[in-house]
Amino acid sequence: MKRLRINALASDIIIGMYVIVTLYFRFKLESETATGPLESLIMGICFVVILWALIKLKVLNPNWFGLFNSKKTKS
């Protein structure tokens, strides 16, 4: 069975959008309901665990927009 693998640039874009949307969702939900700091922390950890699981399963392959390239090219 072939696994779904997303290339590095698309993974970076998806991760960036995911972080922005989840932060917006958390701030909006916290302002509309009486959410305490513990609930906010648990919600944030759940969102990070989902992202971590997708990276660990190699569905997302982040390159961090090329900031941490370990490969050195020879001229």
PDB file of N, CA and C in Angstrom, residues 13-73:
ATOM      1  N   ILE A  13       3.830  24.990   3.734  1.00  0.00           N
ATOM      2  CA  ILE A  13       2.656  25.847   3.580  1.00  0.00           C
ATOM      3  C   ILE A  13       1.491  25.318   4.413  1.00  0.00           C
ATOM      4  N   ILE A  14       1.274  24.012   4.391  1.00  0.00           N
ATOM      5  CA  ILE A  14       0.192  23.404   5.167  1.00  0.00           C
ATOM      6  C   ILE A  14       0.426  23.611   6.657  1.00  0.00           C
ATOM      7  N   ILE A  15       1.656  23.430   7.127  1.00  0.00           N
ATOM      8  CA  ILE A  15       1.969  23.622   8.542  1.00  0.00           C
ATOM      9  C   ILE A  15       1.757  25.075   8.944  1.00  0.00           C
ATOM     10  N   GLY A  16       2.189  26.000   8.115  1.00  0.00           N
ATOM     11  CA  GLY A  16       1.989  27.416   8.414  1.00  0.00           C
ATOM     12  C   GLY A  16       0.521  27.786   8.505  1.00  0.00           C
ATOM     13  N   MET A  17      -0.270  27.309   7.547  1.00  0.00           N
ATOM     14  CA  MET A  17      -1.702  27.579   7.574  1.00  0.00           C
ATOM     15  C   MET A  17      -2.360  26.916   8.779  1.00  0.00           C
ATOM     16  N   TYR A  18      -1.943  25.701   9.115  1.00  0.00           N
ATOM     17  CA  TYR A  18      -2.491  24.972  10.256  1.00  0.00           C
ATOM     18  C   TYR A  18      -2.254  25.742  11.551  1.00  0.00           C
ATOM     19  N   VAL A  19      -1.045  26.256  11.725  1.00  0.00           N
ATOM     20  CA  VAL A  19      -0.720  27.006  12.941  1.00  0.00           C
ATOM     21  C   VAL A  19      -1.558  28.278  13.030  1.00  0.00           C
ATOM     22  N   ILE A  20      -1.686  29.003  11.930  1.00  0.00           N
ATOM     23  CA  ILE A  20      -2.464  30.242  11.935  1.00  0.00           C
ATOM     24  C   ILE A  20      -3.937  29.960  12.218  1.00  0.00           C
ATOM     25  N   VAL A  21      -4.502  28.951  11.580  1.00  0.00           N
ATOM     26  CA  VAL A  21      -5.925  28.628  11.772  1.00  0.00           C
ATOM     27  C   VAL A  21      -6.188  28.137  13.190  1.00  0.00           C
ATOM     28  N   THR A  22      -5.325  27.287  13.721  1.00  0.00           N
ATOM     29  CA  THR A  22      -5.558  26.785  15.074  1.00  0.00           C
ATOM     30  C   THR A  22      -5.398  27.893  16.119  1.00  0.00           C
ATOM     31  N   LEU A  23      -4.447  28.805  15.924  1.00  0.00           N
ATOM     32  CA  LEU A  23      -4.322  29.929  16.848  1.00  0.00           C
ATOM     33  C   LEU A  23      -5.561  30.819  16.793  1.00  0.00           C
ATOM     34  N   TYR A  24      -6.045  31.093  15.586  1.00  0.00           N
ATOM     35  CA  TYR A  24      -7.265  31.891  15.443  1.00  0.00           C
ATOM     36  C   TYR A  24      -8.441  31.196  16.129  1.00  0.00           C
ATOM     37  N   PHE A  25      -8.563  29.896  15.899  1.00  0.00           N
ATOM     38  CA  PHE A  25      -9.643  29.124  16.502  1.00  0.00           C
ATOM     39  C   PHE A  25      -9.558  29.162  18.022  1.00  0.00           C
ATOM     40  N   ARG A  26      -8.360  28.990  18.573  1.00  0.00           N
ATOM     41  CA  ARG A  26      -8.192  29.017  20.031  1.00  0.00           C
ATOM     42  C   ARG A  26      -8.546  30.382  20.599  1.00  0.00           C
ATOM     43  N   PHE A  27      -8.044  31.462  20.005  1.00  0.00           N
ATOM     44  CA  PHE A  27      -8.325  32.797  20.522  1.00  0.00           C
ATOM     45  C   PHE A  27      -9.809  33.137  20.417  1.00  0.00           C
ATOM     46  N   LYS A  28     -10.440  32.754  19.322  1.00  0.00           N
ATOM     47  CA  LYS A  28     -11.868  33.027  19.152  1.00  0.00           C
ATOM     48  C   LYS A  28     -12.691  32.224  20.155  1.00  0.00           C
ATOM     49  N   LEU A  29     -12.370  30.956  20.331  1.00  0.00           N
ATOM     50  CA  LEU A  29     -13.095  30.113  21.269  1.00  0.00           C
ATOM     51  C   LEU A  29     -12.904  30.600  22.704  1.00  0.00           C
ATOM     52  N   GLU A  30     -11.692  31.016  23.042  1.00  0.00           N
ATOM     53  CA  GLU A  30     -11.432  31.497  24.399  1.00  0.00           C
ATOM     54  C   GLU A  30     -12.170  32.796  24.690  1.00  0.00           C
ATOM     55  N   SER A  31     -12.307  33.661  23.693  1.00  0.00           N
ATOM     56  CA  SER A  31     -13.004  34.923  23.933  1.00  0.00           C
ATOM     57  C   SER A  31     -14.521  34.735  24.020  1.00  0.00           C
ATOM     58  N   GLU A  32     -15.048  33.719  23.337  1.00  0.00           N
ATOM     59  CA  GLU A  32     -16.494  33.492  23.348  1.00  0.00           C
ATOM     60  C   GLU A  32     -16.968  32.679  24.546  1.00  0.00           C
ATOM     61  N   THR A  33     -16.109  31.847  25.091  1.00  0.00           N
ATOM     62  CA  THR A  33     -16.491  31.011  26.229  1.00  0.00           C
ATOM     63  C   THR A  33     -15.604  31.338  27.422  1.00  0.00           C
ATOM     64  N   ALA A  34     -16.000  30.860  28.552  1.00  0.00           N
ATOM     65  CA  ALA A  34     -15.204  31.074  29.763  1.00  0.00           C
ATOM     66  C   ALA A  34     -14.171  29.955  29.875  1.00  0.00           C
ATOM     67  N   THR A  35     -13.133  30.057  29.067  1.00  0.00           N
ATOM     68  CA  THR A  35     -12.090  29.042  29.045  1.00  0.00           C
ATOM     69  C   THR A  35     -10.934  29.494  29.923  1.00  0.00           C
ATOM     70  N   GLY A  36     -10.484  28.595  30.774  1.00  0.00           N
ATOM     71  CA  GLY A  36      -9.371  28.895  31.661  1.00  0.00           C
ATOM     72  C   GLY A  36      -8.045  28.546  31.005  1.00  0.00           C
ATOM     73  N   PRO A  37      -6.959  28.845  31.696  1.00  0.00           N
ATOM     74  CA  PRO A  37      -5.638  28.571  31.129  1.00  0.00           C
ATOM     75  C   PRO A  37      -5.356  27.085  30.956  1.00  0.00           C
ATOM     76  N   LEU A  38      -5.877  26.242  31.832  1.00  0.00           N
ATOM     77  CA  LEU A  38      -5.641  24.813  31.714  1.00  0.00           C
ATOM     78  C   LEU A  38      -6.318  24.239  30.464  1.00  0.00           C
ATOM     79  N   GLU A  39      -7.537  24.640  30.199  1.00  0.00           N
ATOM     80  CA  GLU A  39      -8.229  24.174  28.996  1.00  0.00           C
ATOM     81  C   GLU A  39      -7.531  24.659  27.735  1.00  0.00           C
ATOM     82  N   SER A  40      -7.050  25.888  27.762  1.00  0.00           N
ATOM     83  CA  SER A  40      -6.333  26.436  26.617  1.00  0.00           C
ATOM     84  C   SER A  40      -5.041  25.666  26.365  1.00  0.00           C
ATOM     85  N   LEU A  41      -4.346  25.334  27.438  1.00  0.00           N
ATOM     86  CA  LEU A  41      -3.102  24.579  27.315  1.00  0.00           C
ATOM     87  C   LEU A  41      -3.357  23.183  26.752  1.00  0.00           C
ATOM     88  N   ILE A  42      -4.392  22.535  27.227  1.00  0.00           N
ATOM     89  CA  ILE A  42      -4.729  21.195  26.738  1.00  0.00           C
ATOM     90  C   ILE A  42      -5.124  21.244  25.264  1.00  0.00           C
ATOM     91  N   MET A  43      -5.902  22.255  24.884  1.00  0.00           N
ATOM     92  CA  MET A  43      -6.291  22.398  23.479  1.00  0.00           C
ATOM     93  C   MET A  43      -5.064  22.625  22.593  1.00  0.00           C
ATOM     94  N   GLY A  44      -4.139  23.457  23.033  1.00  0.00           N
ATOM     95  CA  GLY A  44      -2.928  23.715  22.272  1.00  0.00           C
ATOM     96  C   GLY A  44      -2.065  22.476  22.134  1.00  0.00           C
ATOM     97  N   ILE A  45      -1.958  21.703  23.201  1.00  0.00           N
ATOM     98  CA  ILE A  45      -1.178  20.463  23.147  1.00  0.00           C
ATOM     99  C   ILE A  45      -1.809  19.476  22.179  1.00  0.00           C
ATOM    100  N   CYS A  46      -3.132  19.395  22.168  1.00  0.00           N
ATOM    101  CA  CYS A  46      -3.813  18.491  21.231  1.00  0.00           C
ATOM    102  C   CYS A  46      -3.536  18.882  19.784  1.00  0.00           C
ATOM    103  N   PHE A  47      -3.566  20.182  19.486  1.00  0.00           N
ATOM    104  CA  PHE A  47      -3.273  20.635  18.127  1.00  0.00           C
ATOM    105  C   PHE A  47      -1.824  20.327  17.736  1.00  0.00           C
ATOM    106  N   VAL A  48      -0.902  20.477  18.662  1.00  0.00           N
ATOM    107  CA  VAL A  48       0.505  20.190  18.368  1.00  0.00           C
ATOM    108  C   VAL A  48       0.728  18.691  18.193  1.00  0.00           C
ATOM    109  N   VAL A  49       0.034  17.873  18.970  1.00  0.00           N
ATOM    110  CA  VAL A  49       0.173  16.416  18.839  1.00  0.00           C
ATOM    111  C   VAL A  49      -0.326  15.949  17.480  1.00  0.00           C
ATOM    112  N   ILE A  50      -1.404  16.530  16.985  1.00  0.00           N
ATOM    113  CA  ILE A  50      -1.895  16.177  15.643  1.00  0.00           C
ATOM    114  C   ILE A  50      -0.837  16.487  14.594  1.00  0.00           C
ATOM    115  N   LEU A  51      -0.234  17.664  14.681  1.00  0.00           N
ATOM    116  CA  LEU A  51       0.812  18.050  13.738  1.00  0.00           C
ATOM    117  C   LEU A  51       2.027  17.143  13.868  1.00  0.00           C
ATOM    118  N   TRP A  52       2.434  16.834  15.094  1.00  0.00           N
ATOM    119  CA  TRP A  52       3.576  15.960  15.337  1.00  0.00           C
ATOM    120  C   TRP A  52       3.336  14.565  14.757  1.00  0.00           C
ATOM    121  N   ALA A  53       2.115  14.041  14.921  1.00  0.00           N
ATOM    122  CA  ALA A  53       1.794  12.711  14.406  1.00  0.00           C
ATOM    123  C   ALA A  53       1.882  12.679  12.885  1.00  0.00           C
ATOM    124  N   LEU A  54       1.412  13.728  12.211  1.00  0.00           N
ATOM    125  CA  LEU A  54       1.492  13.763  10.749  1.00  0.00           C
ATOM    126  C   LEU A  54       2.937  13.830  10.273  1.00  0.00           C
ATOM    127  N   ILE A  55       3.791  14.534  11.002  1.00  0.00           N
ATOM    128  CA  ILE A  55       5.207  14.588  10.636  1.00  0.00           C
ATOM    129  C   ILE A  55       5.876  13.250  10.934  1.00  0.00           C
ATOM    130  N   LYS A  56       5.565  12.637  12.062  1.00  0.00           N
ATOM    131  CA  LYS A  56       6.156  11.359  12.448  1.00  0.00           C
ATOM    132  C   LYS A  56       5.755  10.245  11.484  1.00  0.00           C
ATOM    133  N   LEU A  57       4.524  10.286  10.978  1.00  0.00           N
ATOM    134  CA  LEU A  57       4.063   9.284  10.019  1.00  0.00           C
ATOM    135  C   LEU A  57       4.564   9.565   8.598  1.00  0.00           C
ATOM    136  N   LYS A  58       5.325  10.632   8.445  1.00  0.00           N
ATOM    137  CA  LYS A  58       5.911  11.054   7.176  1.00  0.00           C
ATOM    138  C   LYS A  58       4.871  11.443   6.136  1.00  0.00           C
ATOM    139  N   VAL A  59       3.695  11.888   6.611  1.00  0.00           N
ATOM    140  CA  VAL A  59       2.714  12.456   5.691  1.00  0.00           C
ATOM    141  C   VAL A  59       3.160  13.865   5.336  1.00  0.00           C
ATOM    142  N   LEU A  60       3.581  14.614   6.347  1.00  0.00           N
ATOM    143  CA  LEU A  60       4.159  15.937   6.130  1.00  0.00           C
ATOM    144  C   LEU A  60       5.674  15.833   6.235  1.00  0.00           C
ATOM    145  N   ASN A  61       6.369  16.466   5.327  1.00  0.00           N
ATOM    146  CA  ASN A  61       7.828  16.448   5.293  1.00  0.00           C
ATOM    147  C   ASN A  61       8.351  17.875   5.297  1.00  0.00           C
ATOM    148  N   PRO A  62       8.392  18.506   6.464  1.00  0.00           N
ATOM    149  CA  PRO A  62       8.763  19.929   6.498  1.00  0.00           C
ATOM    150  C   PRO A  62      10.228  20.154   6.170  1.00  0.00           C
ATOM    151  N   ASN A  63      10.466  21.251   5.488  1.00  0.00           N
ATOM    152  CA  ASN A  63      11.821  21.691   5.165  1.00  0.00           C
ATOM    153  C   ASN A  63      12.095  23.010   5.852  1.00  0.00           C
ATOM    154  N   TRP A  64      11.100  23.549   6.560  1.00  0.00           N
ATOM    155  CA  TRP A  64      11.180  24.816   7.280  1.00  0.00           C
ATOM    156  C   TRP A  64      11.610  25.927   6.347  1.00  0.00           C
ATOM    157  N   PHE A  65      11.069  25.899   5.123  1.00  0.00           N
ATOM    158  CA  PHE A  65      11.314  26.901   4.085  1.00  0.00           C
ATOM    159  C   PHE A  65      12.800  27.046   3.766  1.00  0.00           C
ATOM    160  N   GLY A  66      13.556  25.963   3.945  1.00  0.00           N
ATOM    161  CA  GLY A  66      14.970  25.968   3.600  1.00  0.00           C
ATOM    162  C   GLY A  66      15.876  26.634   4.614  1.00  0.00           C
ATOM    163  N   LEU A  67      15.375  26.917   5.804  1.00  0.00           N
ATOM    164  CA  LEU A  67      16.185  27.616   6.804  1.00  0.00           C
ATOM    165  C   LEU A  67      17.241  26.730   7.442  1.00  0.00           C
ATOM    166  N   PHE A  68      16.960  25.460   7.574  1.00  0.00           N
ATOM    167  CA  PHE A  68      17.884  24.559   8.266  1.00  0.00           C
ATOM    168  C   PHE A  68      18.415  23.486   7.324  1.00  0.00           C
ATOM    169  N   ASN A  69      18.942  23.888   6.194  1.00  0.00           N
ATOM    170  CA  ASN A  69      19.488  22.908   5.251  1.00  0.00           C
ATOM    171  C   ASN A  69      20.794  22.355   5.793  1.00  0.00           C
ATOM    172  N   SER A  70      20.850  21.035   5.917  1.00  0.00           N
ATOM    173  CA  SER A  70      22.069  20.415   6.382  1.00  0.00           C
ATOM    174  C   SER A  70      22.966  20.005   5.216  1.00  0.00           C
ATOM    175  N   LYS A  71      22.414  19.969   4.013  1.00  0.00           N
ATOM    176  CA  LYS A  71      23.195  19.613   2.832  1.00  0.00           C
ATOM    177  C   LYS A  71      24.003  20.813   2.372  1.00  0.00           C
ATOM    178  N   LYS A  72      25.272  20.570   2.107  1.00  0.00           N
ATOM    179  CA  LYS A  72      26.124  21.637   1.592  1.00  0.00           C
ATOM    180  C   LYS A  72      26.428  21.343   0.131  1.00  0.00           C
ATOM    181  N   THR A  73      26.166  22.326  -0.717  1.00  0.00           N
ATOM    182  CA  THR A  73      26.411  22.137  -2.129  1.00  0.00           C
ATOM    183  C   THR A  73      27.819  22.572  -2.464  1.00  0.00           C
TER     184      THR A  73
END
